[in-house]
CSV table of C-alpha atoms in Angstrom, one decimal:
chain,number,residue,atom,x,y,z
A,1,UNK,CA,0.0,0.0,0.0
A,2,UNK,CA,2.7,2.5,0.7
A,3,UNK,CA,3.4,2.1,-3.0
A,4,UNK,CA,0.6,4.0,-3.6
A,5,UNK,CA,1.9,7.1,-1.7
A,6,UNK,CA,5.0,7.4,-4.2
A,7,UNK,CA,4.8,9.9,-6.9
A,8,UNK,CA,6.0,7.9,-10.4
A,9,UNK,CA,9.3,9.4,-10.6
A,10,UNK,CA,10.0,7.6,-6.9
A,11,UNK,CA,8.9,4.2,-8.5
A,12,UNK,CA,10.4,4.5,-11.5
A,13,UNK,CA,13.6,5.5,-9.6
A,14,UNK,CA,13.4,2.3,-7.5
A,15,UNK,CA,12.3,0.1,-9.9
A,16,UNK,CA,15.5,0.7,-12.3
A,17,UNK,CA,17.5,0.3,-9.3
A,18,UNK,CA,15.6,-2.9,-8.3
A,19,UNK,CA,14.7,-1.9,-5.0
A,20,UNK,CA,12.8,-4.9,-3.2
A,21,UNK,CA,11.2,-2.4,-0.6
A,22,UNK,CA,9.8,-0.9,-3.9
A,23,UNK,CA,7.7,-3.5,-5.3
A,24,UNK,CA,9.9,-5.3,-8.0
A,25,UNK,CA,11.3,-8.9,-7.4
A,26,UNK,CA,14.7,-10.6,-8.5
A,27,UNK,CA,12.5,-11.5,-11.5
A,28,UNK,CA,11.9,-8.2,-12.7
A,29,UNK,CA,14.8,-6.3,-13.6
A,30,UNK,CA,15.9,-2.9,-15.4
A,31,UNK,CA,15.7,-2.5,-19.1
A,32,UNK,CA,19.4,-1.9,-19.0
A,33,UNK,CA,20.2,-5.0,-17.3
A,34,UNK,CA,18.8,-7.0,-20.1
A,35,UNK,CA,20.3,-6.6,-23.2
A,36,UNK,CA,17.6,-5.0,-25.7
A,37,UNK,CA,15.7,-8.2,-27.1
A,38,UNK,CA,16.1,-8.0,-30.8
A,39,UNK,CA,20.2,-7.8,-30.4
A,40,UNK,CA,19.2,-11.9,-29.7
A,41,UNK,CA,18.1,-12.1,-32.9
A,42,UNK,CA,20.2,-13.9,-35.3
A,43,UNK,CA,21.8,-10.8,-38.1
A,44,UNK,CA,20.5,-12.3,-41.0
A,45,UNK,CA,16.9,-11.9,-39.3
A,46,UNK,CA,17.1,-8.5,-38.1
A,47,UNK,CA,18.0,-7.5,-41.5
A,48,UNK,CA,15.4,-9.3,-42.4
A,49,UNK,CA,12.9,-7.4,-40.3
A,50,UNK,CA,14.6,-4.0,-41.7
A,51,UNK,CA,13.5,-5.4,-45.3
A,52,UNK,CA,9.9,-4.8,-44.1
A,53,UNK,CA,10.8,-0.9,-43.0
A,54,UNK,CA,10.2,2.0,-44.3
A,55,UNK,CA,13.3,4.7,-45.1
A,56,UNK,CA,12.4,7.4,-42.4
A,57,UNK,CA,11.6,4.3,-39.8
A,58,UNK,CA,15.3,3.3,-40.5
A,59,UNK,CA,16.3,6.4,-40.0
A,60,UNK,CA,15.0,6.7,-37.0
A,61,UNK,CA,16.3,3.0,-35.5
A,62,UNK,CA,19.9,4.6,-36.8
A,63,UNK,CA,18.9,7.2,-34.1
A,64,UNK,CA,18.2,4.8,-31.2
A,65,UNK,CA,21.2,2.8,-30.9
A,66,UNK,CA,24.8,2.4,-32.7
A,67,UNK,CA,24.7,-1.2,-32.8
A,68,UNK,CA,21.4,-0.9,-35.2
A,69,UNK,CA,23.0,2.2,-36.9
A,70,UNK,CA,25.9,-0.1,-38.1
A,71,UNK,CA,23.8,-2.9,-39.1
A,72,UNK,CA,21.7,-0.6,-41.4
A,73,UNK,CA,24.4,1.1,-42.7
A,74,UNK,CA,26.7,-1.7,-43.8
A,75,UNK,CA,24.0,-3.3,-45.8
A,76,UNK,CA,23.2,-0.5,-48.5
A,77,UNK,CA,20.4,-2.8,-50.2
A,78,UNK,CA,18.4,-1.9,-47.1
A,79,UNK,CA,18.2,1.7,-47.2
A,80,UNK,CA,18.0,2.3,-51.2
A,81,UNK,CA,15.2,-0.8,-51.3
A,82,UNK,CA,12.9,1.3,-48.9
A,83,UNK,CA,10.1,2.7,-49.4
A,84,UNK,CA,10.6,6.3,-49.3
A,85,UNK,CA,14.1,6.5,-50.4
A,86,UNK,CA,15.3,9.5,-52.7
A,87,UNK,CA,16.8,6.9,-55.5
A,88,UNK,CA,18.4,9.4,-57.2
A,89,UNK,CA,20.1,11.2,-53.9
A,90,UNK,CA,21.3,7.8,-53.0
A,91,UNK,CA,22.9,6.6,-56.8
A,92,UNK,CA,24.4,9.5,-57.6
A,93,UNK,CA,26.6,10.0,-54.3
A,94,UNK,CA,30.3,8.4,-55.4
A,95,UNK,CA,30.6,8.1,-51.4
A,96,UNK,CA,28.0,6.0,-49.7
A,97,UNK,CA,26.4,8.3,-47.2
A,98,UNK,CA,25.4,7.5,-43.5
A,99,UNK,CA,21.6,7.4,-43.7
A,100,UNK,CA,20.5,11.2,-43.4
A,101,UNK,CA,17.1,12.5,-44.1
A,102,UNK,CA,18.8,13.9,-47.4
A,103,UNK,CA,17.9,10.3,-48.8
A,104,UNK,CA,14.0,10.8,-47.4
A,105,UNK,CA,11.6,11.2,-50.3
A,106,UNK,CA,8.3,10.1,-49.0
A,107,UNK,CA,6.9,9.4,-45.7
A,108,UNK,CA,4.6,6.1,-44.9
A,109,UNK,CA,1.5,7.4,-42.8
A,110,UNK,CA,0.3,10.1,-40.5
A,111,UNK,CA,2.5,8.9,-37.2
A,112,UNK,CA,5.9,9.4,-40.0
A,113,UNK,CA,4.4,12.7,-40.8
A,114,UNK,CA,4.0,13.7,-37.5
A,115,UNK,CA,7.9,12.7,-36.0
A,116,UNK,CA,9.4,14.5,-39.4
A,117,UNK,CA,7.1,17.9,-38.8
A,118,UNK,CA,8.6,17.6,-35.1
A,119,UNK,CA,12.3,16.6,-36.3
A,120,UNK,CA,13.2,17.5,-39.7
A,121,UNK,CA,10.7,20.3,-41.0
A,122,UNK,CA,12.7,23.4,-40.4
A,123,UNK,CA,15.8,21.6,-42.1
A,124,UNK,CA,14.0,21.2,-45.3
A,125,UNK,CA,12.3,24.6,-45.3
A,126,UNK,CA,15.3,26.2,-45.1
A,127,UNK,CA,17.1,24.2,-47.7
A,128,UNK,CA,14.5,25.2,-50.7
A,129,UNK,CA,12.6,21.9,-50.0
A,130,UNK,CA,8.9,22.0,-48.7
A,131,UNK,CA,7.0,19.1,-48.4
A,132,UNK,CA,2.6,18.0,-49.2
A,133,UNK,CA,0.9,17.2,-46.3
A,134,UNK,CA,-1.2,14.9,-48.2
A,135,UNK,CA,0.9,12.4,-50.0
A,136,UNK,CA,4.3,13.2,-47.9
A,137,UNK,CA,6.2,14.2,-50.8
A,138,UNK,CA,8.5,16.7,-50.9
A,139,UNK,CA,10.4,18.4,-54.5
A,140,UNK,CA,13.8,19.8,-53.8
A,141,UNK,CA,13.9,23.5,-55.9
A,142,UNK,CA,17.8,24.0,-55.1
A,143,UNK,CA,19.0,21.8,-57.2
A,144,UNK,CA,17.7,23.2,-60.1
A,145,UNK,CA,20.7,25.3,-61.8
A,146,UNK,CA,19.1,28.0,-63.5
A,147,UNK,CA,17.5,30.4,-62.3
A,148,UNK,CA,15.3,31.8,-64.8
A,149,UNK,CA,14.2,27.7,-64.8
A,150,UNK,CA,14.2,27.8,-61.0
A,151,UNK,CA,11.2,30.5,-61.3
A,152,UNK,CA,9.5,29.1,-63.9
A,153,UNK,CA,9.4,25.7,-62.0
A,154,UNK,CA,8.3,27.9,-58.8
A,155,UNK,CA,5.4,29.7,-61.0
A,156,UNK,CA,4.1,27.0,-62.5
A,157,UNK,CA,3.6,25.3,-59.2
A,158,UNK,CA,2.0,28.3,-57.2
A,159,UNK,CA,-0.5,30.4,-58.1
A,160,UNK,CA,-1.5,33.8,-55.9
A,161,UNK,CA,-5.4,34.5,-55.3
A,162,UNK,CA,-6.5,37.4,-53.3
A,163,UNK,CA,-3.5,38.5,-52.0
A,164,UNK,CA,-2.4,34.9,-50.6
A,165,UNK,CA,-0.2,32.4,-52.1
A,166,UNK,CA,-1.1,28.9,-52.7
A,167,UNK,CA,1.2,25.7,-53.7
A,168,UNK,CA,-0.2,23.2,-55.5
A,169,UNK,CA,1.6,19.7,-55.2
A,170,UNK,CA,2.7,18.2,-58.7
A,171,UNK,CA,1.8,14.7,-57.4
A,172,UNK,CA,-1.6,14.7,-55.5
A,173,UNK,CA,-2.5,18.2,-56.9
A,174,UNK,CA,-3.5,19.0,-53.1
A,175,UNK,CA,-3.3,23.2,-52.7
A,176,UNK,CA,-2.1,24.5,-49.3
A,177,UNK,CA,-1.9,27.7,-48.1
A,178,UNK,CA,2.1,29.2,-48.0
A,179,UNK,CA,3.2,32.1,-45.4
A,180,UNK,CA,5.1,34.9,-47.0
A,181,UNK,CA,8.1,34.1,-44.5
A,182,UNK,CA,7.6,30.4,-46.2
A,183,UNK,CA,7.2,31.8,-49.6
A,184,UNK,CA,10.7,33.9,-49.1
A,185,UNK,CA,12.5,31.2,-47.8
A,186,UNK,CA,11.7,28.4,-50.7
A,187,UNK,CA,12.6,31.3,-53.7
């Protein structure tokens, strides 16, 4: 019952340190005194289970440990056989890059949407790049060497109405409304 007293942060606190007055047993022990489950795995199968994710998921396991970044990285088949890879990012680097999200084209679902908008949007804003909400693609206007083609590319795309500028994405044709401080930093 006195259990019930302690804020979480107390029980969390003693249950990492595997406190018996706190309520865990022998049995029950810190994540960190475990090693992480699918390090049991055999390699073959956890590249395996890679196969089956998406380019922006892998990014993200490169994230959560260095043991899965190195995996992921070694085996080059897994990241430019994603879904969402930026093919042509990733074939025409003579140096095979670390997975970035440079080699990001698309994004698979709302919950992928989401953690880029909260991790990656301002990089690709600034960059030139900006991104449909609807299908998760995202064109890159930097690359395009000249200029004159640059803003023809740019005008074709948008169109202004009232005052307001719109973008209109080449692929799902979905208009969104863009800022004036957006607008300045993609031209």
């Amino acid at each position: 019952m006195s259990n019930l007293l302690l804020s979480s942060d107390d029980l969390a606190r003693q249950w990492q340190l595997g406190d018996s007055n706190g309520g865990t047993s022998e049995s029950c022990r810190a994540p960190s005194q475990a090693p992480f489950p699918v390090f049991a795995l055999p390699a073959e199968l956890r590249c395996e289970v890679y196969s089956f994710c998406s380019a922006f998921t892998l990014l993200q396991l490169t994230l959560a440990s260095p043991r899965i970044c190195a995996e992921i990285n070694t085996h080059p088949t897994l990241i430019r056989d994603s879904f969402g890879c930026n093919i042509a990012k990733y074939t025409h680097n003579t140096v095979r890059p670390a997975h970035s999200v440079d080699l990001i084209r698309f994004l698979n679902g709302d919950d992928e949407l989401r953690l880029y908008c909260e991790q990656f949007h301002h990089q690709d804003c600034l960059k030139g790049e900006h991104e449909c909400m609807w299908c998760w693609q995202w064109e890159d206007t930097k690359d395009v060497e000249d200029e004159m083609l640059r803003a023809k590319l740019l005008a074709k795309r948008s169109y202004r109405a009232g005052g307001t500028d719109y973008d209109v994405c080449e692929v799902c044709l979905h208009v969104r409304k863009v800022c004036r401080e957006d607008w300045n930093r993609i031209t």
